[in-house]
Short mmCIF file of C-alpha atoms in Angstrom, two decimals:
data_model
loop_
_atom_site.label_atom_id
_atom_site.label_comp_id
_atom_site.label_asym_id
_atom_site.label_seq_id
_atom_site.Cartn_x
_atom_site.Cartn_y
_atom_site.Cartn_z
CA ALA A 1 48.79 202.39 221.00
CA PHE A 2 49.50 199.05 220.71
CA SER A 3 50.50 199.83 217.53
CA SER A 4 53.43 202.19 219.12
CA LEU A 5 55.28 199.26 220.20
CA PHE A 6 55.21 197.92 216.36
CA PRO A 7 56.24 201.10 214.03
CA GLY A 8 57.35 198.55 211.17
CA LEU A 9 53.44 197.70 211.33
CA THR A 10 51.47 197.60 207.68
CA LEU A 11 48.11 198.47 208.69
CA ILE A 12 46.13 198.23 206.14
CA PRO A 13 41.98 197.99 205.73
CA ARG A 14 40.64 194.23 204.50
CA ALA A 15 39.97 193.07 201.38
CA ALA A 16 36.62 193.38 200.29
CA ARG A 17 35.58 189.55 202.30
CA ALA A 18 35.81 186.71 199.32
CA ASP A 19 35.92 182.94 200.66
CA GLU A 20 38.92 182.57 203.15
CA PRO A 21 41.92 180.33 201.77
CA THR A 22 41.04 177.08 202.32
CA GLN A 23 45.52 177.35 203.09
CA ASP A 24 46.01 173.78 200.69
CA HIS A 25 47.82 176.01 198.17
CA PHE A 26 50.08 178.94 199.01
CA PHE A 27 52.23 181.43 196.72
CA VAL A 28 55.77 182.65 197.31
CA MET A 29 57.20 184.94 195.31
CA LEU A 30 61.38 185.37 195.44
CA ARG A 31 62.41 188.42 194.30
CA THR A 32 65.43 189.37 193.24
CA PHE A 33 67.44 193.30 192.16
CA GLY A 34 70.27 193.75 189.56
CA GLY A 35 69.60 191.43 186.88
CA MET A 36 71.32 187.73 186.74
CA ASP A 37 73.13 187.18 183.30
CA CYS A 38 70.35 183.86 182.74
CA THR A 39 73.30 181.94 180.42
CA LEU A 40 74.74 181.46 183.75
CA GLY A 41 71.66 179.98 185.93
CA LEU A 42 68.57 179.09 183.34
CA ASP A 43 69.97 179.69 180.35
CA PRO A 44 73.44 178.61 179.71
CA TRP A 45 74.36 178.77 176.35
CA VAL A 46 77.36 176.46 174.45
CA MET A 47 78.97 178.86 171.49
CA PRO A 48 77.09 178.40 168.62
CA ALA A 49 79.19 177.39 165.03
CA GLY A 50 79.92 181.10 164.09
CA ALA A 51 79.47 183.07 167.03
CA ASP A 52 83.05 183.94 169.54
CA GLU A 53 83.48 185.39 172.17
CA GLN A 54 83.01 188.93 171.06
CA ASP A 55 79.54 188.35 170.57
CA MET A 56 78.78 185.89 173.92
CA PHE A 57 81.39 185.71 177.07
CA ILE A 58 80.71 181.82 178.10
CA GLU A 59 82.40 181.77 181.56
CA TYR A 60 82.11 177.87 181.64
CA ARG A 61 82.42 175.02 179.32
CA PRO A 62 79.86 172.92 177.08
CA ASP A 63 80.61 169.84 180.20
CA GLU A 64 79.57 172.62 183.24
CA ILE A 65 75.80 172.80 181.91
CA LYS A 66 74.13 170.31 183.98
CA GLN A 67 71.39 168.56 182.62
CA VAL A 68 68.10 166.71 184.78
CA LYS A 69 64.86 166.23 183.59
CA ASN A 70 64.83 168.12 180.84
CA LEU A 71 66.04 171.16 182.81
CA LYS A 72 69.58 172.78 182.08
CA LEU A 73 71.23 174.39 184.14
CA GLY A 74 74.61 176.83 184.61
CA PRO A 75 77.26 176.74 187.16
CA ALA A 76 75.75 179.50 189.20
CA ALA A 77 72.15 177.25 189.37
CA TYR A 78 73.81 173.51 190.17
CA SER A 79 71.80 174.00 193.56
CA LEU A 80 68.51 173.78 191.95
CA ALA A 81 68.88 170.13 191.04
CA ASP A 82 67.42 168.42 193.71
CA TYR A 83 64.12 170.06 192.62
CA ALA A 84 64.29 169.94 188.89
CA ASP A 85 61.45 167.44 188.89
CA THR A 86 58.71 170.06 190.66
CA SER A 87 60.57 173.29 188.82
CA LEU A 88 59.89 174.17 185.47
CA ILE A 89 61.67 177.37 183.31
CA ILE A 90 60.75 179.74 181.28
CA ASN A 91 63.16 180.94 179.15
CA GLY A 92 62.53 183.76 176.36
CA VAL A 93 60.59 186.54 178.31
CA GLN A 94 60.54 189.71 177.26
CA MET A 95 60.97 192.96 179.47
CA ARG A 96 60.51 195.34 175.87
CA ARG A 97 62.61 197.53 176.91
CA ASP A 98 65.37 198.91 179.72
CA ALA A 99 62.86 200.88 181.45
CA GLY A 100 65.67 201.30 184.45
CA HIS A 101 65.90 198.55 187.76
CA ASP A 102 62.48 199.52 189.28
CA VAL A 103 60.23 199.99 186.76
CA ASP A 104 61.02 196.72 184.44
CA ASN A 105 61.51 194.65 188.21
CA GLN A 106 57.48 195.61 188.94
CA TYR A 107 56.30 194.85 185.10
CA ILE A 108 57.55 191.30 186.07
CA ALA A 109 56.41 190.84 189.47
CA THR A 110 52.52 192.87 188.89
CA GLY A 111 52.20 191.67 185.33
CA SER A 112 51.72 195.06 184.61
CA GLY A 113 53.57 197.49 182.52
CA ASP A 114 51.08 200.67 183.91
CA GLY A 115 51.31 200.98 187.44
CA LYS A 116 47.68 198.85 187.98
CA ALA A 117 48.72 195.82 189.25
CA ALA A 118 49.60 194.95 192.36
CA THR A 119 52.61 192.44 192.95
CA VAL A 120 51.42 188.67 192.03
CA PRO A 121 51.23 187.83 196.24
CA ILE A 122 49.04 190.68 196.61
CA GLU A 123 46.17 189.54 193.21
CA ILE A 124 46.25 186.11 194.98
CA ALA A 125 45.76 187.21 198.03
CA LEU A 126 43.41 189.69 196.60
CA ALA A 127 41.28 187.25 194.54
CA LEU A 128 41.59 184.29 196.69
CA GLY A 129 41.10 185.91 200.47
CA THR A 130 44.23 185.91 202.46
CA GLY A 131 44.85 185.24 206.30
CA PRO A 132 45.07 186.44 209.85
CA PHE A 133 48.11 187.53 209.47
CA GLY A 134 47.59 188.57 206.10
CA VAL A 135 50.37 188.58 203.17
CA VAL A 136 53.46 188.45 204.82
CA VAL A 137 56.76 190.45 203.27
CA ASN A 138 60.16 191.20 204.76
CA GLY A 139 59.80 194.51 202.12
CA GLN A 140 57.53 196.80 200.36
CA PRO A 141 55.63 195.04 197.61
CA TYR A 142 53.78 196.86 195.66
CA LEU A 143 50.01 197.46 196.04
CA ALA A 144 48.35 199.28 193.28
CA GLY A 145 46.51 201.40 195.81
CA LYS A 146 44.61 198.39 196.06
CA PRO A 147 43.59 197.50 199.69
CA ILE A 148 45.66 194.10 201.54
CA SER A 149 46.33 193.62 204.87
CA LEU A 150 50.39 192.82 205.49
CA SER A 151 52.96 191.40 207.99
CA THR A 152 55.92 192.10 208.09
CA THR A 153 58.50 189.29 209.01
CA GLN A 154 60.17 191.38 211.13
CA ASP A 155 56.98 192.51 212.83
CA LEU A 156 56.08 188.89 213.59
CA GLN A 157 59.18 188.40 214.27
CA GLN A 158 59.60 190.96 216.79
CA ALA A 159 56.57 189.82 218.28
CA ASN A 160 57.75 186.49 219.23
CA GLU A 161 60.30 187.73 220.69
CA GLN A 162 58.61 189.82 223.17
CA GLY A 163 55.59 187.32 223.80
CA GLN A 164 53.37 189.95 221.66
CA LEU A 165 52.27 188.28 218.70
CA ILE A 166 48.62 186.97 219.94
CA ALA A 167 47.96 190.21 221.52
CA PHE A 168 49.46 191.99 218.00
CA ILE A 169 47.63 189.61 215.84
CA GLU A 170 44.29 190.75 217.46
CA GLU A 171 44.94 194.30 218.08
CA ARG A 172 45.79 194.83 214.02
CA LEU A 173 42.91 192.47 213.42
CA LYS A 174 40.22 194.46 214.99
CA LEU A 175 41.78 197.56 213.53
CA GLN A 176 41.27 196.44 210.07
CA LEU A 177 37.65 194.28 210.78
CA ALA A 178 37.28 197.87 212.16
CA ALA A 179 37.69 199.34 209.05
CA ALA A 180 35.81 196.81 206.93
CA GLY A 181 32.84 197.21 208.80
CA THR A 182 32.94 193.65 209.53
CA PRO A 183 29.99 192.27 210.88
CA TRP A 184 30.02 191.18 214.71
CA GLU A 185 29.71 187.46 214.39
CA GLN A 186 32.38 186.79 211.67
CA ALA A 187 34.50 189.77 213.42
CA GLN A 188 35.12 186.62 216.25
CA GLU A 189 35.10 183.85 213.62
CA ASP A 190 38.38 185.71 212.44
CA LEU A 191 39.63 187.35 215.97
CA VAL A 192 39.58 183.36 217.47
CA ARG A 193 40.90 182.42 214.43
CA GLY A 194 44.48 184.71 214.49
CA LYS A 195 44.54 183.49 217.92
CA ALA A 196 44.66 180.34 217.04
CA ALA A 197 47.39 180.69 214.21
CA SER A 198 49.53 182.95 216.44
CA VAL A 199 49.64 180.22 219.55
CA LYS A 200 50.72 177.43 216.93
CA PHE A 201 52.67 179.62 214.84
CA VAL A 202 55.23 180.16 218.16
CA ASP A 203 55.24 176.54 218.30
CA ILE A 204 56.68 176.24 214.70
CA LEU A 205 58.41 179.26 214.99
CA LYS A 206 60.54 177.64 218.46
CA THR A 207 60.87 174.23 216.44
CA PHE A 208 62.85 176.42 214.76
CA GLN A 209 64.70 178.42 216.24
CA SER A 210 65.68 175.25 217.66
CA GLN A 211 67.29 174.40 214.64
CA GLY A 212 69.29 177.31 214.42
CA LYS A 213 69.00 181.02 212.89
CA ILE A 214 65.98 182.31 211.89
CA GLY A 215 65.75 184.32 208.77
CA ALA A 216 62.60 185.71 206.74
CA GLU A 217 61.87 182.28 204.84
CA HIS A 218 61.09 180.80 208.50
CA VAL A 219 58.70 183.44 209.43
CA VAL A 220 56.98 182.69 206.68
CA ALA A 221 57.19 178.71 206.17
CA ALA A 222 55.53 179.34 210.20
CA SER A 223 53.26 181.24 208.93
CA PHE A 224 51.88 179.35 206.33
CA ALA A 225 51.94 175.96 208.24
CA ALA A 226 50.11 177.66 211.72
CA GLY A 227 47.03 178.73 209.48
CA GLY A 228 48.26 182.59 209.75
CA SER A 229 48.72 183.68 205.89
CA GLY A 230 48.69 182.33 202.11
CA GLN A 231 50.98 184.29 200.48
CA ALA A 232 54.35 185.56 200.64
CA GLN A 233 56.67 187.75 198.83
CA ILE A 234 60.60 187.36 199.97
CA GLU A 235 62.90 189.77 198.35
CA VAL A 236 65.89 187.67 198.28
CA PRO A 237 69.05 188.30 200.34
CA VAL A 238 72.25 189.45 197.27
CA ALA A 239 75.48 188.70 198.27
CA GLY A 240 77.58 192.20 198.67
CA GLY A 241 74.28 194.35 198.53
CA ALA A 242 71.37 195.27 196.95
CA LEU A 243 73.50 196.09 192.85
CA ALA A 244 76.30 193.45 193.00
CA LEU A 245 74.01 191.34 190.43
CA ASP A 246 73.78 194.80 187.64
CA THR A 247 78.24 194.20 187.02
CA HIS A 248 78.58 196.81 184.25
CA PHE A 249 81.94 196.24 185.12
CA ASN A 250 84.43 193.54 186.18
CA HIS A 251 82.34 190.26 185.30
CA ALA A 252 83.76 187.98 184.81
CA GLY A 253 83.75 185.59 188.25
CA ASN A 254 82.38 187.99 190.14
CA HIS A 255 78.90 187.72 189.07
CA ILE A 256 78.66 184.03 189.17
CA LYS A 257 79.60 184.70 192.55
CA VAL A 258 76.75 186.36 193.58
CA GLN A 259 74.49 185.12 191.57
CA THR A 260 75.44 181.57 192.48
CA SER A 261 74.53 182.89 196.23
CA VAL A 262 70.90 183.91 194.52
CA TRP A 263 70.13 179.88 193.92
CA ASP A 264 71.87 178.74 197.15
CA TYR A 265 69.58 180.80 198.56
CA VAL A 266 66.45 180.10 196.82
CA ALA A 267 67.32 176.51 197.40
CA SER A 268 67.32 176.48 200.93
CA VAL A 269 64.04 177.71 200.76
CA PHE A 270 62.60 174.90 199.38
CA LYS A 271 64.38 172.65 201.39
CA LEU A 272 62.88 174.93 204.56
CA PHE A 273 59.38 174.26 203.05
CA LYS A 274 59.96 170.49 201.92
CA SER A 275 60.86 169.74 205.79
CA THR A 276 58.24 171.38 206.87
CA PRO A 277 55.21 169.23 207.26
CA TYR A 278 52.07 169.87 206.78
CA GLY A 279 49.02 167.09 205.78
CA GLN A 280 50.37 164.24 204.45
CA GLY A 281 53.23 165.50 203.14
CA SER A 282 54.93 168.61 203.70
CA LEU A 283 55.10 172.57 202.76
CA TYR A 284 56.88 172.41 200.00
CA ASP A 285 54.22 170.22 198.20
CA VAL A 286 51.35 172.71 198.79
CA THR A 287 52.96 175.94 197.78
CA THR A 288 54.07 177.30 194.25
CA PHE A 289 57.19 179.70 193.95
CA MET A 290 57.90 182.31 191.74
CA VAL A 291 61.72 183.02 191.04
CA MET A 292 62.43 186.72 189.17
CA THR A 293 64.63 189.42 188.39
CA GLU A 294 63.98 192.73 186.55
CA PHE A 295 66.34 191.58 182.64
CA SER A 296 69.04 189.32 181.76
CA ARG A 297 72.89 190.97 180.85
CA THR A 298 73.88 192.27 177.75
CA PRO A 299 75.58 188.99 175.89
CA ALA A 300 79.30 190.03 175.34
CA LEU A 301 81.96 191.89 177.74
CA ASN A 302 81.39 195.88 177.50
CA VAL A 303 85.17 197.84 177.46
CA ALA A 304 84.74 197.91 181.29
CA LYS A 305 84.79 194.36 180.75
CA GLY A 306 81.07 194.14 182.62
CA LYS A 307 77.26 192.79 181.31
CA ASP A 308 75.12 195.51 181.41
CA HIS A 309 71.23 195.87 181.00
CA ASN A 310 69.28 193.18 178.12
CA PRO A 311 65.72 193.44 178.53
CA LEU A 312 65.48 191.11 175.49
CA THR A 313 65.51 188.27 177.01
CA ASN A 314 64.28 187.69 180.53
CA SER A 315 64.30 183.86 182.37
CA VAL A 316 60.98 182.54 185.07
CA LEU A 317 61.73 180.14 187.23
CA LEU A 318 58.67 178.57 188.84
CA SER A 319 58.72 175.25 191.30
CA GLY A 320 55.67 173.27 193.78
CA LYS A 321 52.38 172.95 193.42
CA GLY A 322 50.87 172.85 190.56
CA ILE A 323 53.65 173.45 188.06
CA ASN A 324 54.25 170.91 185.24
CA GLY A 325 58.32 169.97 186.73
CA GLY A 326 61.36 169.16 185.36
CA ASN A 327 60.91 171.37 182.05
CA VAL A 328 61.46 174.35 180.25
CA VAL A 329 59.44 176.42 177.95
CA GLY A 330 60.82 179.18 175.51
CA ALA A 331 63.88 179.61 174.30
CA SER A 332 66.53 182.73 173.91
CA LYS A 333 68.83 183.08 170.94
CA LEU A 334 71.78 184.70 170.19
CA ILE A 335 72.30 187.34 166.19
CA THR A 336 76.04 187.85 166.34
CA ARG A 337 77.23 191.15 165.93
CA LYS A 338 78.15 190.64 162.05
CA GLU A 339 74.05 189.71 161.98
CA THR A 340 73.36 192.97 163.49
CA GLY A 341 75.34 195.16 161.35
CA THR A 342 75.69 197.28 164.08
CA GLY A 343 79.22 195.96 165.34
CA MET A 344 76.89 195.13 168.71
CA PRO A 345 75.83 191.91 169.29
CA ARG A 346 72.10 190.17 170.75
CA HIS A 347 70.63 188.22 173.00
CA ILE A 348 67.06 187.78 172.40
CA ALA A 349 64.00 186.16 173.30
CA TRP A 350 62.84 183.89 170.69
CA PRO A 351 59.32 183.73 169.51
CA PHE A 352 56.99 181.62 170.53
CA ASN A 353 53.41 180.37 168.44
CA TYR A 354 50.61 180.46 171.53
CA THR A 355 48.26 178.08 168.80
CA THR A 356 51.07 175.26 168.47
CA GLY A 357 52.66 175.11 172.19
CA GLN A 358 55.98 175.25 170.46
CA LEU A 359 58.83 177.73 169.39
CA ALA A 360 58.17 179.82 165.84
CA THR A 361 59.51 178.81 162.95
CA GLY A 362 58.12 181.44 161.12
CA PRO A 363 56.30 184.96 161.37
CA GLU A 364 52.97 183.33 161.93
CA GLY A 365 51.86 182.84 164.68
CA ALA A 366 54.94 184.41 166.47
CA SER A 367 54.66 186.28 169.30
CA PHE A 368 56.81 186.49 172.64
CA PHE A 369 56.37 186.24 176.38
CA PHE A 370 55.45 189.06 178.56
CA PRO A 371 55.57 189.75 181.93
CA GLU A 372 52.03 189.65 181.34
CA ASN A 373 51.60 185.77 180.32
CA VAL A 374 53.76 184.85 183.30
CA ALA A 375 50.86 186.82 185.70
CA ARG A 376 47.99 185.10 183.54
CA SER A 377 50.05 181.69 183.68
CA ILE A 378 50.28 181.68 187.77
CA GLY A 379 46.22 182.73 187.53
CA GLN A 380 45.81 179.10 185.39
CA VAL A 381 48.16 177.44 188.06
CA PHE A 382 45.25 179.10 190.99
CA GLY A 383 42.47 177.81 189.06
CA ASN A 384 41.92 181.38 187.05
CA PRO A 385 39.61 182.87 190.01
CA PRO A 386 37.40 184.97 188.55
CA THR A 387 38.68 188.19 190.11
CA PHE A 388 42.75 187.42 189.72
CA ALA A 389 42.85 190.26 187.16
CA PRO A 390 46.20 192.44 187.33
CA VAL A 391 46.90 191.74 183.37
CA PRO A 392 43.93 192.05 180.87
CA ILE A 393 41.05 189.51 180.37
CA GLY A 394 41.96 187.75 176.81
CA THR A 395 45.97 187.31 178.06
CA LEU A 396 47.37 183.89 176.82
CA PRO A 397 48.54 181.77 179.33
CA ILE A 398 51.62 179.80 178.46
CA PRO A 399 51.60 176.64 177.12
CA GLY A 400 52.76 173.38 178.87
CA ILE A 401 53.12 175.73 182.83
CA ALA A 402 50.44 174.51 185.03
CA LYS A 403 49.97 170.48 185.61
CA ILE A 404 46.16 170.24 184.55
#
């Protein structure tokens, strides 16, 4: 069997047909595991009056915070400065509770805490349709049992290297179209489209290979530019391993190095997409990016000189098409150990008033940003397709995110 050549191949029945993607609006989720200290990256802090290092450990000077447009970047995220005009930061995203790395990562990646929603790229593909390659991934996204076609970056690259990509895609499509009971005429159109995308993908990847080493991001960019896919999920490589960000001890000097490598990688993906021609501009111009992690870190160092899990605030980066760039939405605040009365400080999301679109100044109308609001905001960026339903109808989008 053909699939025996590619044992990692994911064959999932094609989703019920929606309109095929117009290939003018792509989506990439860049996901990290471990929990990034947002004060070092997207939500930098200056020590507030009345607080000290036992309330919030900050390992940089105030003049080391870089401001570009309305964005303030901590030293780990300096590499994002070149993309500030098309990037937006959401600060103060509440994760409700510390349910552990896997559960909270699934929550922020799906917008759902009940396990009924797939990760956002999958939900977008289900709502808008997917190209012949399906959703391109370099890991295993959470599917919530929903039928969708997937291609791994490893499979696509291996098939290309072995000169088998066209046959690889044709075989996948035949199996998927048969499983979906697709009419013969439509199946033929899909096969032709898949072959054309495969030929173009090979040419684009050759160009990338001539420029240096190929990574998952190159395979995704080639898939998009070739018309093979419209959505992708990339697990960001973390220097030192999956839990190198999880600095429960020896936080100082270590977490910042690892987090810097994360944002440097994200910036390299943006650079790749900006340098890849598409239409009258670049691939970056037609792609929306979401960068997330499962939670932040506690504000002060523990007895092991580390920082623990902090689900009370989180930060998300959105960039690219449809994003109201150059802005920050939301904020966080510090409650000192004196104010808590427990001897432990808390770094928490600042309440937000969805009616005024501003930070709440009192209890009236005060609410929070949750992952479901972030997911709904992504839906708004894509025009609120009626079948985009990872979160309940009526969930509010976060004001000021979508460029309308």
